[in-house]
Short mmCIF file of C-alpha atoms in Angstrom, two decimals:
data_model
loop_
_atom_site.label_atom_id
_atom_site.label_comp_id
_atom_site.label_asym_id
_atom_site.label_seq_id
_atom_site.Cartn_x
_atom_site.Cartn_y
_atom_site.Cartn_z
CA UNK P 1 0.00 0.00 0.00
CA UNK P 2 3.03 2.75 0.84
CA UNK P 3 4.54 1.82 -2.33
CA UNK P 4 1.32 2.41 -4.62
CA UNK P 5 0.42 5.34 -2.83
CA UNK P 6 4.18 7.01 -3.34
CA UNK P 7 4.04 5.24 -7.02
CA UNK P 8 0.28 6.99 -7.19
CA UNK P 9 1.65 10.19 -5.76
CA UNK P 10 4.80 10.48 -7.64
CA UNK P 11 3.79 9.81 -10.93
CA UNK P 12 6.32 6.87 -10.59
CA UNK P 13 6.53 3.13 -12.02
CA UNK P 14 5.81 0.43 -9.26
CA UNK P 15 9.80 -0.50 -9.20
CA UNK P 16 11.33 3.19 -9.06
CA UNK P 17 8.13 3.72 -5.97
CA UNK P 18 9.02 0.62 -4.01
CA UNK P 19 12.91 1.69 -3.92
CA UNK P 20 12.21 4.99 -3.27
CA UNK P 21 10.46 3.67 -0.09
CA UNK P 22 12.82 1.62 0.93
CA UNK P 23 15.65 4.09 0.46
CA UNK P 24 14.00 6.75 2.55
CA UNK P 25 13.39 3.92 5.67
CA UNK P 26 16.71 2.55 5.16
CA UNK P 27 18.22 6.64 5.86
CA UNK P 28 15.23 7.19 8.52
CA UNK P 29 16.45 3.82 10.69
CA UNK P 30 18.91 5.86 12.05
CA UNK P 31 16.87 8.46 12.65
CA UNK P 32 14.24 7.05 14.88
CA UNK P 33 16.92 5.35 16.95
CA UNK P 34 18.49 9.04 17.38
CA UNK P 35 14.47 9.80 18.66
CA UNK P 36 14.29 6.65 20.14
CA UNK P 37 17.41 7.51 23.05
CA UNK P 38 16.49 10.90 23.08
CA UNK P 39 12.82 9.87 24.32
CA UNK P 40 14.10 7.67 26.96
CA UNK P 41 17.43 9.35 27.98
CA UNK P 42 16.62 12.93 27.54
CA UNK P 43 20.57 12.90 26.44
CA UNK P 44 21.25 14.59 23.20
CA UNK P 45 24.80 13.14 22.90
CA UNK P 46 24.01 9.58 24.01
CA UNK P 47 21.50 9.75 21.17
CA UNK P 48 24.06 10.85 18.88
CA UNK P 49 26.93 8.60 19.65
CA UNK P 50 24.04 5.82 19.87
CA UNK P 51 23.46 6.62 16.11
CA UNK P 52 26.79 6.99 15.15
CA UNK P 53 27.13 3.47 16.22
CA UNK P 54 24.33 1.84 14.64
CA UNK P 55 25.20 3.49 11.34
CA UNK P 56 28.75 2.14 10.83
CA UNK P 57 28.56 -1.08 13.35
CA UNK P 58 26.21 -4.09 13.01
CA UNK P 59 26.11 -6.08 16.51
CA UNK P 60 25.61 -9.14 14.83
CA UNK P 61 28.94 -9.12 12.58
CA UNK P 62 30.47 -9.68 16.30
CA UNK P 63 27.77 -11.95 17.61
CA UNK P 64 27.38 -14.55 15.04
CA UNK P 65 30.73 -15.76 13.36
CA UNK P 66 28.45 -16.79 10.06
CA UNK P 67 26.44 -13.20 9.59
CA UNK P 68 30.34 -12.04 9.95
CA UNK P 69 31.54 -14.54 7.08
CA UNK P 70 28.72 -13.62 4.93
CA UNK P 71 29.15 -9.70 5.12
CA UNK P 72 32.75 -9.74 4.59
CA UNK P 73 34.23 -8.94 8.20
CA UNK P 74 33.21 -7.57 11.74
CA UNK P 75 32.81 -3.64 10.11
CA UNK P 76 30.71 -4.97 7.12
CA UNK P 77 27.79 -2.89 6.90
CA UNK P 78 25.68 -5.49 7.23
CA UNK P 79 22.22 -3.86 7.03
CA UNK P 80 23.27 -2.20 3.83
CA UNK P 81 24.37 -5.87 2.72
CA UNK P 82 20.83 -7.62 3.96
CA UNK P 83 18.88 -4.76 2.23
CA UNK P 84 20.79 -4.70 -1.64
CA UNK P 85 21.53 -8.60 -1.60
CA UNK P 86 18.77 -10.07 0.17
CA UNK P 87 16.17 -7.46 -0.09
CA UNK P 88 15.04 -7.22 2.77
CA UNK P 89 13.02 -3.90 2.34
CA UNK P 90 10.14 -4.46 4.33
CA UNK P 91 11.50 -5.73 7.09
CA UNK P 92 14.36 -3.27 7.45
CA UNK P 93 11.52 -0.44 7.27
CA UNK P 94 9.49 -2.71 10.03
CA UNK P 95 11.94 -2.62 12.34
CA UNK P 96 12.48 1.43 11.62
CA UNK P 97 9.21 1.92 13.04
CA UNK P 98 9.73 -0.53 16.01
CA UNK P 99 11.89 2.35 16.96
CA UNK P 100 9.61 5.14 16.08
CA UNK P 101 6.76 2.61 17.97
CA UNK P 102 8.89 2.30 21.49
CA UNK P 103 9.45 5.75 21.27
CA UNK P 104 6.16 7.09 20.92
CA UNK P 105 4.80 4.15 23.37
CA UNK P 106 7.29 5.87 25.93
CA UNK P 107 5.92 9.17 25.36
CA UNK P 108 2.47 7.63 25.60
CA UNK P 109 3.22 6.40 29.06
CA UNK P 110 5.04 9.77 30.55
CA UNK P 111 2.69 12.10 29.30
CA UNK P 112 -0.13 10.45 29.92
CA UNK P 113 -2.46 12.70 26.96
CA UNK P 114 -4.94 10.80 24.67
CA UNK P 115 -3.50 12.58 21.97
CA UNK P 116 0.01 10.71 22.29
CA UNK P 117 -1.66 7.11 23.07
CA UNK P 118 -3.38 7.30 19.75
CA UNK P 119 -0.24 8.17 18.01
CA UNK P 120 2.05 5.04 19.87
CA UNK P 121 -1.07 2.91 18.96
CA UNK P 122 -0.82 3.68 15.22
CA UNK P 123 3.35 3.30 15.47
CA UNK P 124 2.35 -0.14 16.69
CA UNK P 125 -0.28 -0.71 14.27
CA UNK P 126 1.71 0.26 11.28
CA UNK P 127 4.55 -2.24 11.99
CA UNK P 128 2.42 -5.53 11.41
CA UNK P 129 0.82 -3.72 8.62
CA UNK P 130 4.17 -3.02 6.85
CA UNK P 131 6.27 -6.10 8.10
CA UNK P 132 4.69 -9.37 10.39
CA UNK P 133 8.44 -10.55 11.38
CA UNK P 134 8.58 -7.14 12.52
CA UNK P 135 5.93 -7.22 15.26
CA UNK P 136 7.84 -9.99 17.57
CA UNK P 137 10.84 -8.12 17.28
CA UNK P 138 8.17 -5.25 18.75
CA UNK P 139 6.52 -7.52 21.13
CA UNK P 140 10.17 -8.20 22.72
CA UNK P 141 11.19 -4.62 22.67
CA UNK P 142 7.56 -3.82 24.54
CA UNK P 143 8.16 -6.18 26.97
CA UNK P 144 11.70 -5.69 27.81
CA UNK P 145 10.36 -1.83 28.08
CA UNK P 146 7.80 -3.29 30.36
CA UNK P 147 10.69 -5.13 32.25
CA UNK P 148 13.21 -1.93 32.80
CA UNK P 149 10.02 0.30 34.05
CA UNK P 150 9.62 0.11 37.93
CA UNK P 151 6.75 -2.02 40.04
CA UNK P 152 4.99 1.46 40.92
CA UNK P 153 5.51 2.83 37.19
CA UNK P 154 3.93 -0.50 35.41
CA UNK P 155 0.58 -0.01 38.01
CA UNK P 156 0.67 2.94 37.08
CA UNK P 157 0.67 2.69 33.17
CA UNK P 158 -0.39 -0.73 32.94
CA UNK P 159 -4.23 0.46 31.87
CA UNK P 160 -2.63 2.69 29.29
CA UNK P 161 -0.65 0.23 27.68
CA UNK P 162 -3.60 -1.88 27.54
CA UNK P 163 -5.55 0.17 25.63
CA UNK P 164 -2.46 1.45 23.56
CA UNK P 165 -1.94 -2.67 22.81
CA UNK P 166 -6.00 -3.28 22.27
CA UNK P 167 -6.14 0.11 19.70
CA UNK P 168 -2.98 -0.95 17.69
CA UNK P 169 -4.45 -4.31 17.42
CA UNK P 170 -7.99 -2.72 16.02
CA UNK P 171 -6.24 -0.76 13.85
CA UNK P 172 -3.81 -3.55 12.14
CA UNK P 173 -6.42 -5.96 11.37
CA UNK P 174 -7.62 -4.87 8.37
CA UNK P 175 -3.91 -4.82 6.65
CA UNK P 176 -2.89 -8.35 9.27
CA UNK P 177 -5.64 -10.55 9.10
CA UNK P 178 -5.07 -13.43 11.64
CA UNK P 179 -5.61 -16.64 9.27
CA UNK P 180 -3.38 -14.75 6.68
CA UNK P 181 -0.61 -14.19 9.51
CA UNK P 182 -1.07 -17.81 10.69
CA UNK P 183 -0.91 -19.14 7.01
CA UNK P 184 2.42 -17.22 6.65
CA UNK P 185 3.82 -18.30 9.58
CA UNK P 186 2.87 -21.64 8.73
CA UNK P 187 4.65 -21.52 6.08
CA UNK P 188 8.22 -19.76 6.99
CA UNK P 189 8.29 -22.61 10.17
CA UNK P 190 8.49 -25.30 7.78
CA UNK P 191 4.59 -26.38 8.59
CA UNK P 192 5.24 -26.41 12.57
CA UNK P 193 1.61 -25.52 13.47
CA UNK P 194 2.66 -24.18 17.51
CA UNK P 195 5.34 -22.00 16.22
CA UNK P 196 2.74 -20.53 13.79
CA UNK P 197 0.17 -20.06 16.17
CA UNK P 198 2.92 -18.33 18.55
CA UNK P 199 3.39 -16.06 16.26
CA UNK P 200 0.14 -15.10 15.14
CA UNK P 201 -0.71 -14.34 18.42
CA UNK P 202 2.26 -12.59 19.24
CA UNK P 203 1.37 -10.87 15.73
CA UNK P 204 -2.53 -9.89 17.41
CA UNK P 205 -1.60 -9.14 20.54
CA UNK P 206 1.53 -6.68 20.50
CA UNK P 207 0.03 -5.40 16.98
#
């Protein structure tokens, strides 16, 4: 849908819309991390050497001796590599808005207006609706958020986030249907049918 509505709105051909897309998430990932520290630390340079980081370091190139191999050394630029060889567009722009989604989510649950739960509900929303891998790498960013808050602050904020979680979930069905999420995660767990129920519901719930 983003890419036929910049294709629509840019008089371009379906091709030259859907890299256009994906060029401008690839160059915004960085961004919303730089928004993403900034929301939770408040610390302008953290954010900055945070970013500075991310842009020319992958973790995994250190982690995993065979994402290392296959991006050509431990300063590879690995996302760059997973995006041009693999094309992995969608997912790369999912897990931008993960970022943008935690960060509004925080905002959500420190400012405590209805005007900033509705916008962390349709961050949420938006990252099943672009990417379904996306939204468990969302589901374990929410909960280790949940995890780092303290007792006082999750009693607190734990009605918010409820109806933050519900709303997203309203608003993603229509583009994340559950039997077409379980029929695709069916499919990429080579027919295991817990693993693709896990994941739809992972998919439903932290939509």
């Amino acid at each position: 849908r983003i890419t036929a509505a910049v294709s629509t709105w840019g008089n371009l051909s379906i091709p030259a819309a859907y890299h256009a897309t994906i060029a401008v998430s690839y160059a915004l990932g960085a961004v919303t991390l730089w928004f993403l520290v900034l929301t939770l630390t408040g610390n302008k340079r953290a954010a900055f050497l945070t970013t500075l980081a991310f842009t020319f370091f992958s973790p995994s190139t250190f982690l995993v001796p065979a994402i290392r191999n296959d991006a050509g050394g431990l300063f590879a630029m690995r996302r760059y590599q997973a995006l041009v060889q693999y094309g992995d567009g969608p997912n790369m722009t999912g897990r931008m808005l993960v970022l943008l989604a935690l960060a509004l989510l925080h905002r959500a649950q420190t400012r405590r207006t209805a005007f900033s739960g509705l916008l962390a509900a349709l961050a949420m929303a938006a990252v099943p609706a672009v990417s379904w891998p996306s939204t468990l790498l969302l589901a374990m960013a929410t909960g280790a958020y949940v995890l780092a808050m303290g007792w006082n602050e999750v009693k607190a904020g734990a009605a918010r986030l409820g109806l933050i979680v519900v709303g997203s979930a309203a608003l993603a069905m229509p583009f994340a249907l559950p039997s077409t999420v379980w029929t695709t995660f069916y499919s990429a767990n080579h027919n295991v049918e817990w693993l693709a129920t896990a994941g739809m519901a992972t998919n439903v719930c932290f939509a």
